[in-house]
mmCIF file of C-alpha atoms in Angstrom:
data_model
loop_
_atom_site.group_PDB
_atom_site.id
_atom_site.type_symbol
_atom_site.label_atom_id
_atom_site.label_comp_id
_atom_site.label_asym_id
_atom_site.label_seq_id
_atom_site.Cartn_x
_atom_site.Cartn_y
_atom_site.Cartn_z
ATOM 1 C CA UNK A 1 -2.413 -5.529 14.572
ATOM 2 C CA UNK A 2 -1.390 -3.329 11.337
ATOM 3 C CA UNK A 3 -4.340 -3.782 8.580
ATOM 4 C CA UNK A 4 -2.234 -2.758 5.160
ATOM 5 C CA UNK A 5 -5.306 -1.787 2.852
ATOM 6 C CA UNK A 6 -4.366 -2.269 -0.895
ATOM 7 C CA UNK A 7 -5.376 -0.406 -3.151
ATOM 8 C CA UNK A 8 -7.412 -2.559 -5.723
ATOM 9 C CA UNK A 9 -9.582 -3.300 -2.313
ATOM 10 C CA UNK A 10 -10.098 0.570 -2.063
ATOM 11 C CA UNK A 11 -10.396 0.969 -5.258
ATOM 12 C CA UNK A 12 -12.274 -1.528 -7.629
ATOM 13 C CA UNK A 13 -10.158 -2.594 -10.696
ATOM 14 C CA UNK A 14 -11.145 -0.913 -13.179
ATOM 15 C CA UNK A 15 -13.126 2.023 -11.573
ATOM 16 C CA UNK A 16 -12.607 5.740 -12.074
ATOM 17 C CA UNK A 17 -10.952 8.003 -9.895
ATOM 18 C CA UNK A 18 -13.767 10.078 -9.882
ATOM 19 C CA UNK A 19 -14.184 11.477 -5.549
ATOM 20 C CA UNK A 20 -17.763 10.106 -5.750
ATOM 21 C CA UNK A 21 -16.259 6.244 -6.465
ATOM 22 C CA UNK A 22 -13.688 6.641 -4.563
ATOM 23 C CA UNK A 23 -16.170 8.179 -1.087
ATOM 24 C CA UNK A 24 -17.939 4.757 -1.943
ATOM 25 C CA UNK A 25 -15.159 2.972 -2.020
ATOM 26 C CA UNK A 26 -13.748 4.072 1.645
ATOM 27 C CA UNK A 27 -17.427 3.879 2.545
ATOM 28 C CA UNK A 28 -17.274 0.053 1.928
ATOM 29 C CA UNK A 29 -13.734 -0.248 3.728
ATOM 30 C CA UNK A 30 -14.443 1.236 6.718
ATOM 31 C CA UNK A 31 -17.630 -0.909 7.368
ATOM 32 C CA UNK A 32 -16.228 -3.867 6.309
ATOM 33 C CA UNK A 33 -12.871 -2.571 8.947
ATOM 34 C CA UNK A 34 -15.784 -1.316 11.914
ATOM 35 C CA UNK A 35 -16.172 -4.754 13.755
ATOM 36 C CA UNK A 36 -12.429 -5.707 13.354
ATOM 37 C CA UNK A 37 -11.036 -2.343 14.841
ATOM 38 C CA UNK A 38 -14.016 -2.514 17.719
ATOM 39 C CA UNK A 39 -12.333 -5.708 19.113
ATOM 40 C CA UNK A 40 -8.304 -4.934 18.239
ATOM 41 C CA UNK A 41 -5.966 -2.752 18.272
ATOM 42 C CA UNK A 42 -5.300 -1.524 14.836
ATOM 43 C CA UNK A 43 -3.198 0.470 12.692
ATOM 44 C CA UNK A 44 -4.146 1.222 9.547
ATOM 45 C CA UNK A 45 -1.762 1.503 6.080
ATOM 46 C CA UNK A 46 -3.132 2.591 2.622
ATOM 47 C CA UNK A 47 -1.693 2.125 -1.167
ATOM 48 C CA UNK A 48 -1.751 4.632 -3.408
ATOM 49 C CA UNK A 49 -1.196 3.878 -6.431
ATOM 50 C CA UNK A 50 -3.936 5.288 -8.885
ATOM 51 C CA UNK A 51 -4.466 8.522 -6.777
ATOM 52 C CA UNK A 52 -1.357 8.805 -6.518
ATOM 53 C CA UNK A 53 -0.508 8.944 -10.578
ATOM 54 C CA UNK A 54 -3.769 11.185 -11.006
ATOM 55 C CA UNK A 55 -2.029 14.049 -8.863
ATOM 56 C CA UNK A 56 1.278 13.700 -11.223
ATOM 57 C CA UNK A 57 -0.807 13.858 -14.314
ATOM 58 C CA UNK A 58 -3.008 16.821 -12.683
ATOM 59 C CA UNK A 59 1.023 18.601 -11.603
ATOM 60 C CA UNK A 60 2.297 18.087 -14.644
ATOM 61 C CA UNK A 61 -1.001 19.906 -17.029
ATOM 62 C CA UNK A 62 -0.651 23.351 -15.146
ATOM 63 C CA UNK A 63 2.991 24.381 -16.878
ATOM 64 C CA UNK A 64 3.073 27.949 -15.097
ATOM 65 C CA UNK A 65 5.293 26.440 -12.300
ATOM 66 C CA UNK A 66 7.766 23.026 -12.620
ATOM 67 C CA UNK A 67 5.650 19.685 -11.638
ATOM 68 C CA UNK A 68 6.024 19.053 -7.943
ATOM 69 C CA UNK A 69 7.898 15.721 -7.127
ATOM 70 C CA UNK A 70 6.812 12.840 -5.916
ATOM 71 C CA UNK A 71 7.571 12.761 -2.258
ATOM 72 C CA UNK A 72 5.354 15.705 -2.374
ATOM 73 C CA UNK A 73 2.912 13.856 -4.060
ATOM 74 C CA UNK A 74 3.044 10.805 -1.865
ATOM 75 C CA UNK A 75 2.313 13.530 0.575
ATOM 76 C CA UNK A 76 -0.691 15.121 -1.139
ATOM 77 C CA UNK A 77 -2.122 11.614 -1.551
ATOM 78 C CA UNK A 78 -1.814 10.368 2.261
ATOM 79 C CA UNK A 79 -3.887 13.239 3.330
ATOM 80 C CA UNK A 80 -6.795 12.997 0.516
ATOM 81 C CA UNK A 81 -6.859 9.300 1.117
ATOM 82 C CA UNK A 82 -6.606 9.310 4.782
ATOM 83 C CA UNK A 83 -9.407 12.321 5.194
ATOM 84 C CA UNK A 84 -11.741 10.300 2.981
ATOM 85 C CA UNK A 85 -10.622 6.997 5.176
ATOM 86 C CA UNK A 86 -11.286 8.940 8.440
ATOM 87 C CA UNK A 87 -14.907 10.576 7.696
ATOM 88 C CA UNK A 88 -16.801 7.132 6.163
ATOM 89 C CA UNK A 89 -14.905 5.027 9.518
ATOM 90 C CA UNK A 90 -16.430 8.227 11.659
ATOM 91 C CA UNK A 91 -19.860 6.984 10.153
ATOM 92 C CA UNK A 92 -19.726 3.983 11.629
ATOM 93 C CA UNK A 93 -17.081 3.621 14.447
ATOM 94 C CA UNK A 94 -17.047 5.391 18.161
ATOM 95 C CA UNK A 95 -13.311 5.551 18.420
ATOM 96 C CA UNK A 96 -10.521 8.317 17.794
ATOM 97 C CA UNK A 97 -9.403 8.547 14.266
ATOM 98 C CA UNK A 98 -6.127 10.259 13.616
ATOM 99 C CA UNK A 99 -4.172 10.237 9.919
ATOM 100 C CA UNK A 100 -0.895 11.016 9.728
ATOM 101 C CA UNK A 101 1.561 12.150 7.749
ATOM 102 C CA UNK A 102 4.819 9.832 7.932
ATOM 103 C CA UNK A 103 8.429 9.197 6.301
ATOM 104 C CA UNK A 104 10.192 6.122 5.726
ATOM 105 C CA UNK A 105 13.733 5.939 4.955
ATOM 106 C CA UNK A 106 15.109 4.494 2.029
ATOM 107 C CA UNK A 107 18.785 4.459 1.376
ATOM 108 C CA UNK A 108 20.004 7.345 -1.262
ATOM 109 C CA UNK A 109 22.286 4.073 -2.997
ATOM 110 C CA UNK A 110 19.008 1.943 -3.136
ATOM 111 C CA UNK A 111 19.599 0.389 -7.080
ATOM 112 C CA UNK A 112 15.532 0.607 -7.725
ATOM 113 C CA UNK A 113 16.213 4.172 -8.839
ATOM 114 C CA UNK A 114 18.313 3.285 -11.396
ATOM 115 C CA UNK A 115 15.761 0.568 -12.945
ATOM 116 C CA UNK A 116 12.001 2.246 -11.888
ATOM 117 C CA UNK A 117 8.924 -0.896 -11.659
ATOM 118 C CA UNK A 118 6.532 0.799 -9.321
ATOM 119 C CA UNK A 119 3.337 1.648 -11.148
ATOM 120 C CA UNK A 120 1.650 4.177 -10.856
ATOM 121 C CA UNK A 121 -1.756 5.960 -12.320
ATOM 122 C CA UNK A 122 -4.146 4.970 -15.031
ATOM 123 C CA UNK A 123 -3.485 2.196 -18.055
ATOM 124 C CA UNK A 124 -2.422 4.071 -21.274
ATOM 125 C CA UNK A 125 -3.597 2.891 -24.180
ATOM 126 C CA UNK A 126 -3.394 5.817 -26.461
ATOM 127 C CA UNK A 127 0.988 5.359 -28.113
ATOM 128 C CA UNK A 128 0.432 9.275 -29.218
ATOM 129 C CA UNK A 129 -0.295 10.209 -25.098
ATOM 130 C CA UNK A 130 2.311 7.601 -23.649
ATOM 131 C CA UNK A 131 4.963 8.795 -26.532
ATOM 132 C CA UNK A 132 4.434 12.987 -25.244
ATOM 133 C CA UNK A 133 4.712 11.451 -21.598
ATOM 134 C CA UNK A 134 8.025 9.716 -22.373
ATOM 135 C CA UNK A 135 8.939 12.822 -23.787
ATOM 136 C CA UNK A 136 9.216 14.623 -20.616
ATOM 137 C CA UNK A 137 10.959 12.080 -19.007
ATOM 138 C CA UNK A 138 7.884 9.110 -17.566
ATOM 139 C CA UNK A 139 9.002 5.436 -17.883
ATOM 140 C CA UNK A 140 6.219 2.777 -19.067
ATOM 141 C CA UNK A 141 6.121 -0.906 -19.032
ATOM 142 C CA UNK A 142 3.340 -3.211 -20.202
ATOM 143 C CA UNK A 143 -0.040 -3.207 -17.855
ATOM 144 C CA UNK A 144 -2.221 -6.145 -19.169
ATOM 145 C CA UNK A 145 -3.374 -4.661 -22.632
ATOM 146 C CA UNK A 146 -1.497 -1.433 -22.519
ATOM 147 C CA UNK A 147 1.022 0.737 -20.232
ATOM 148 C CA UNK A 148 1.618 2.205 -17.099
ATOM 149 C CA UNK A 149 3.842 4.627 -15.292
ATOM 150 C CA UNK A 150 6.837 3.026 -13.353
ATOM 151 C CA UNK A 151 8.710 4.911 -10.814
ATOM 152 C CA UNK A 152 11.378 4.296 -8.622
ATOM 153 C CA UNK A 153 10.439 1.888 -5.447
ATOM 154 C CA UNK A 154 13.619 1.800 -2.971
ATOM 155 C CA UNK A 155 13.689 -0.552 -0.032
ATOM 156 C CA UNK A 156 11.549 1.255 3.352
ATOM 157 C CA UNK A 157 14.885 0.953 5.689
ATOM 158 C CA UNK A 158 13.038 2.475 8.625
ATOM 159 C CA UNK A 159 9.649 4.963 9.468
ATOM 160 C CA UNK A 160 10.020 7.866 10.700
ATOM 161 C CA UNK A 161 7.628 8.186 13.605
ATOM 162 C CA UNK A 162 7.084 4.282 13.990
ATOM 163 C CA UNK A 163 7.893 5.328 18.068
ATOM 164 C CA UNK A 164 4.993 8.235 17.589
ATOM 165 C CA UNK A 165 2.295 5.853 15.556
ATOM 166 C CA UNK A 166 2.771 3.425 19.208
ATOM 167 C CA UNK A 167 2.361 5.918 21.461
ATOM 168 C CA UNK A 168 -0.837 7.436 19.622
ATOM 169 C CA UNK A 169 -2.353 3.685 19.518
ATOM 170 C CA UNK A 170 -1.617 2.889 22.929
ATOM 171 C CA UNK A 171 -3.659 5.549 23.658
ATOM 172 C CA UNK A 172 -6.597 4.361 21.746
ATOM 173 C CA UNK A 173 -6.045 6.329 18.642
ATOM 174 C CA UNK A 174 -7.202 4.216 15.348
ATOM 175 C CA UNK A 175 -3.679 5.877 13.589
ATOM 176 C CA UNK A 176 -3.885 5.809 9.456
ATOM 177 C CA UNK A 177 -0.887 6.410 8.107
ATOM 178 C CA UNK A 178 2.124 5.234 5.768
ATOM 179 C CA UNK A 179 -0.455 6.381 2.973
ATOM 180 C CA UNK A 180 1.297 4.223 -0.849
ATOM 181 C CA UNK A 181 4.263 3.525 1.498
ATOM 182 C CA UNK A 182 4.806 6.900 3.311
ATOM 183 C CA UNK A 183 6.822 9.984 2.180
ATOM 184 C CA UNK A 184 9.923 8.894 0.366
ATOM 185 C CA UNK A 185 13.137 10.103 2.000
ATOM 186 C CA UNK A 186 16.525 9.710 2.929
ATOM 187 C CA UNK A 187 18.196 10.251 6.128
ATOM 188 C CA UNK A 188 21.409 12.101 5.815
ATOM 189 C CA UNK A 189 22.421 12.098 9.889
ATOM 190 C CA UNK A 190 21.263 15.193 10.892
ATOM 191 C CA UNK A 191 17.189 15.374 8.900
ATOM 192 C CA UNK A 192 15.758 13.941 6.047
ATOM 193 C CA UNK A 193 15.005 15.349 2.080
ATOM 194 C CA UNK A 194 12.614 13.470 0.217
ATOM 195 C CA UNK A 195 13.275 11.220 -3.246
ATOM 196 C CA UNK A 196 11.867 10.938 -6.247
ATOM 197 C CA UNK A 197 9.940 7.285 -5.685
ATOM 198 C CA UNK A 198 6.987 5.745 -4.069
ATOM 199 C CA UNK A 199 7.859 3.450 -1.852
ATOM 200 C CA UNK A 200 5.926 -0.036 -1.511
ATOM 201 C CA UNK A 201 2.909 0.353 0.896
ATOM 202 C CA UNK A 202 3.037 -3.872 1.939
ATOM 203 C CA UNK A 203 6.707 -3.360 2.030
ATOM 204 C CA UNK A 204 6.378 -0.113 4.720
ATOM 205 C CA UNK A 205 3.295 -1.694 6.299
ATOM 206 C CA UNK A 206 5.061 -5.012 6.953
ATOM 207 C CA UNK A 207 8.295 -3.343 8.022
ATOM 208 C CA UNK A 208 5.873 -0.875 10.357
ATOM 209 C CA UNK A 209 4.834 -4.031 11.672
ATOM 210 C CA UNK A 210 7.804 -5.264 13.035
ATOM 211 C CA UNK A 211 8.669 -1.530 14.590
ATOM 212 C CA UNK A 212 5.504 -1.608 15.829
ATOM 213 C CA UNK A 213 6.028 -5.347 18.113
ATOM 214 C CA UNK A 214 2.264 -6.342 15.968
ATOM 215 C CA UNK A 215 1.500 -9.781 16.726
ATOM 216 C CA UNK A 216 -0.388 -10.314 13.128
ATOM 217 C CA UNK A 217 0.149 -8.388 10.110
ATOM 218 C CA UNK A 218 -2.608 -8.716 7.943
ATOM 219 C CA UNK A 219 -3.023 -7.409 3.966
ATOM 220 C CA UNK A 220 -6.124 -6.672 2.880
ATOM 221 C CA UNK A 221 -6.524 -7.454 -1.265
ATOM 222 C CA UNK A 222 -9.355 -7.829 -3.649
ATOM 223 C CA UNK A 223 -8.716 -11.517 -3.811
ATOM 224 C CA UNK A 224 -10.012 -14.611 -1.467
ATOM 225 C CA UNK A 225 -5.725 -15.071 -0.533
ATOM 226 C CA UNK A 226 -3.150 -16.629 -2.094
ATOM 227 C CA UNK A 227 -3.859 -19.424 -5.237
ATOM 228 C CA UNK A 228 -1.947 -22.289 -6.242
ATOM 229 C CA UNK A 229 -1.664 -21.924 -9.566
ATOM 230 C CA UNK A 230 -3.329 -18.555 -10.081
ATOM 231 C CA UNK A 231 -5.077 -18.704 -13.694
ATOM 232 C CA UNK A 232 -5.360 -21.521 -14.941
ATOM 233 C CA UNK A 233 -8.671 -23.397 -14.783
ATOM 234 C CA UNK A 234 -7.151 -26.329 -11.174
ATOM 235 C CA UNK A 235 -5.906 -23.076 -9.204
ATOM 236 C CA UNK A 236 -6.916 -23.298 -5.655
ATOM 237 C CA UNK A 237 -6.292 -21.339 -3.077
ATOM 238 C CA UNK A 238 -3.796 -21.957 -0.169
ATOM 239 C CA UNK A 239 -5.668 -21.172 3.074
ATOM 240 C CA UNK A 240 -2.563 -22.350 5.230
ATOM 241 C CA UNK A 241 1.440 -22.307 4.735
ATOM 242 C CA UNK A 242 4.745 -21.217 5.502
ATOM 243 C CA UNK A 243 7.484 -19.024 4.339
ATOM 244 C CA UNK A 244 9.787 -22.251 2.646
ATOM 245 C CA UNK A 245 6.106 -22.796 0.909
ATOM 246 C CA UNK A 246 5.924 -19.439 -0.527
ATOM 247 C CA UNK A 247 9.277 -19.102 -1.088
ATOM 248 C CA UNK A 248 9.533 -21.570 -3.663
ATOM 249 C CA UNK A 249 7.134 -20.088 -5.916
ATOM 250 C CA UNK A 250 7.078 -17.116 -8.206
ATOM 251 C CA UNK A 251 3.517 -14.496 -7.048
ATOM 252 C CA UNK A 252 2.825 -11.272 -9.889
ATOM 253 C CA UNK A 253 5.110 -8.498 -9.001
ATOM 254 C CA UNK A 254 2.398 -5.432 -9.142
ATOM 255 C CA UNK A 255 0.112 -7.774 -7.353
ATOM 256 C CA UNK A 256 0.008 -11.210 -5.301
ATOM 257 C CA UNK A 257 3.954 -10.753 -5.434
ATOM 258 C CA UNK A 258 4.920 -7.925 -2.775
ATOM 259 C CA UNK A 259 1.982 -9.122 -0.425
ATOM 260 C CA UNK A 260 3.540 -12.421 0.164
ATOM 261 C CA UNK A 261 7.031 -10.924 0.239
ATOM 262 C CA UNK A 262 6.018 -8.331 3.089
ATOM 263 C CA UNK A 263 4.496 -10.928 4.605
ATOM 264 C CA UNK A 264 7.480 -13.559 4.762
ATOM 265 C CA UNK A 265 9.070 -11.053 6.151
ATOM 266 C CA UNK A 266 7.104 -10.218 8.876
ATOM 267 C CA UNK A 267 6.629 -13.578 9.692
ATOM 268 C CA UNK A 268 10.872 -14.155 9.854
ATOM 269 C CA UNK A 269 11.717 -11.290 11.634
ATOM 270 C CA UNK A 270 8.807 -11.186 14.773
ATOM 271 C CA UNK A 271 7.595 -15.653 15.159
ATOM 272 C CA UNK A 272 3.689 -14.175 14.614
ATOM 273 C CA UNK A 273 1.508 -14.968 11.656
ATOM 274 C CA UNK A 274 0.463 -13.265 8.321
ATOM 275 C CA UNK A 275 -2.187 -12.830 6.507
ATOM 276 C CA UNK A 276 -3.781 -12.228 2.982
ATOM 277 C CA UNK A 277 -7.255 -11.688 2.246
ATOM 278 C CA UNK A 278 -9.968 -10.097 0.849
ATOM 279 C CA UNK A 279 -11.279 -6.884 2.381
ATOM 280 C CA UNK A 280 -14.914 -7.893 2.467
ATOM 281 C CA UNK A 281 -13.983 -11.501 4.473
ATOM 282 C CA UNK A 282 -11.320 -9.177 6.627
ATOM 283 C CA UNK A 283 -12.542 -10.901 10.049
ATOM 284 C CA UNK A 284 -12.625 -14.202 8.397
ATOM 285 C CA UNK A 285 -9.185 -14.031 7.526
ATOM 286 C CA UNK A 286 -7.916 -12.617 11.093
ATOM 287 C CA UNK A 287 -9.788 -15.246 12.767
ATOM 288 C CA UNK A 288 -7.855 -17.866 10.390
ATOM 289 C CA UNK A 289 -11.437 -18.720 8.252
ATOM 290 C CA UNK A 290 -10.941 -17.112 4.971
ATOM 291 C CA UNK A 291 -7.678 -15.587 3.545
ATOM 292 C CA UNK A 292 -4.233 -17.100 3.573
ATOM 293 C CA UNK A 293 -2.928 -17.777 6.684
ATOM 294 C CA UNK A 294 1.661 -17.586 6.724
ATOM 295 C CA UNK A 295 3.401 -18.683 9.683
ATOM 296 C CA UNK A 296 6.953 -20.095 10.328
#
């Protein structure tokens, strides 16, 4: 199975980006995942929104050289988060673990390049800070009481190293890959080149699960699953559903929306189940006694 570890599962909402907080969050994730990895063949992916946003800020702050492009920052975040997760998983597992800096092919003419929607980095409340960053060419959209930077998020077309990931997984290695959606690249027919974007992690993970012919796609987040009437007093957890029911409803684009879309795409492409649920309930989510199970 492919397990996509959401950014909010890896770093609680509102938590700081201190290394100690990220390490402790990774330790919590490792303890929750250990029983599942011990029983199943797992490929693990993860988000990177807060981390890649922090790296972008750090890059902008050092003015002696031009700021690094987003594809390079995504690669940095893949390595950084992979290292943290590897370290904590090593403490609770007796399996070889490998972080792979993987590339995700996107189309150079994807309309997302002219309509940035992917939020990265912290929520800004100070108008002066927002104005100064807007002057640098950054774009912002409302997020709760503040604003977050948004960047292009083109559709994933292909995971470059999916064949290698499959071979490594078949050797019994726990592969961490497609971090933050993978390094965004376009394919010119002979090689690939990076582009200014951040691919949606859930959509890239779903595509990877299809390419690996996974038996199940698992989306882990910080809520119990998909809720009907989310935000209302009578909200209800949807324990089992199908694609048609989900397609008839609207989910928040910055949170549950991409997870639902990713799950539906996997089920449509393979006829196999996808599940969405909370990290701490991962074993029960996979068994079907918690979370939301989506079938054809």
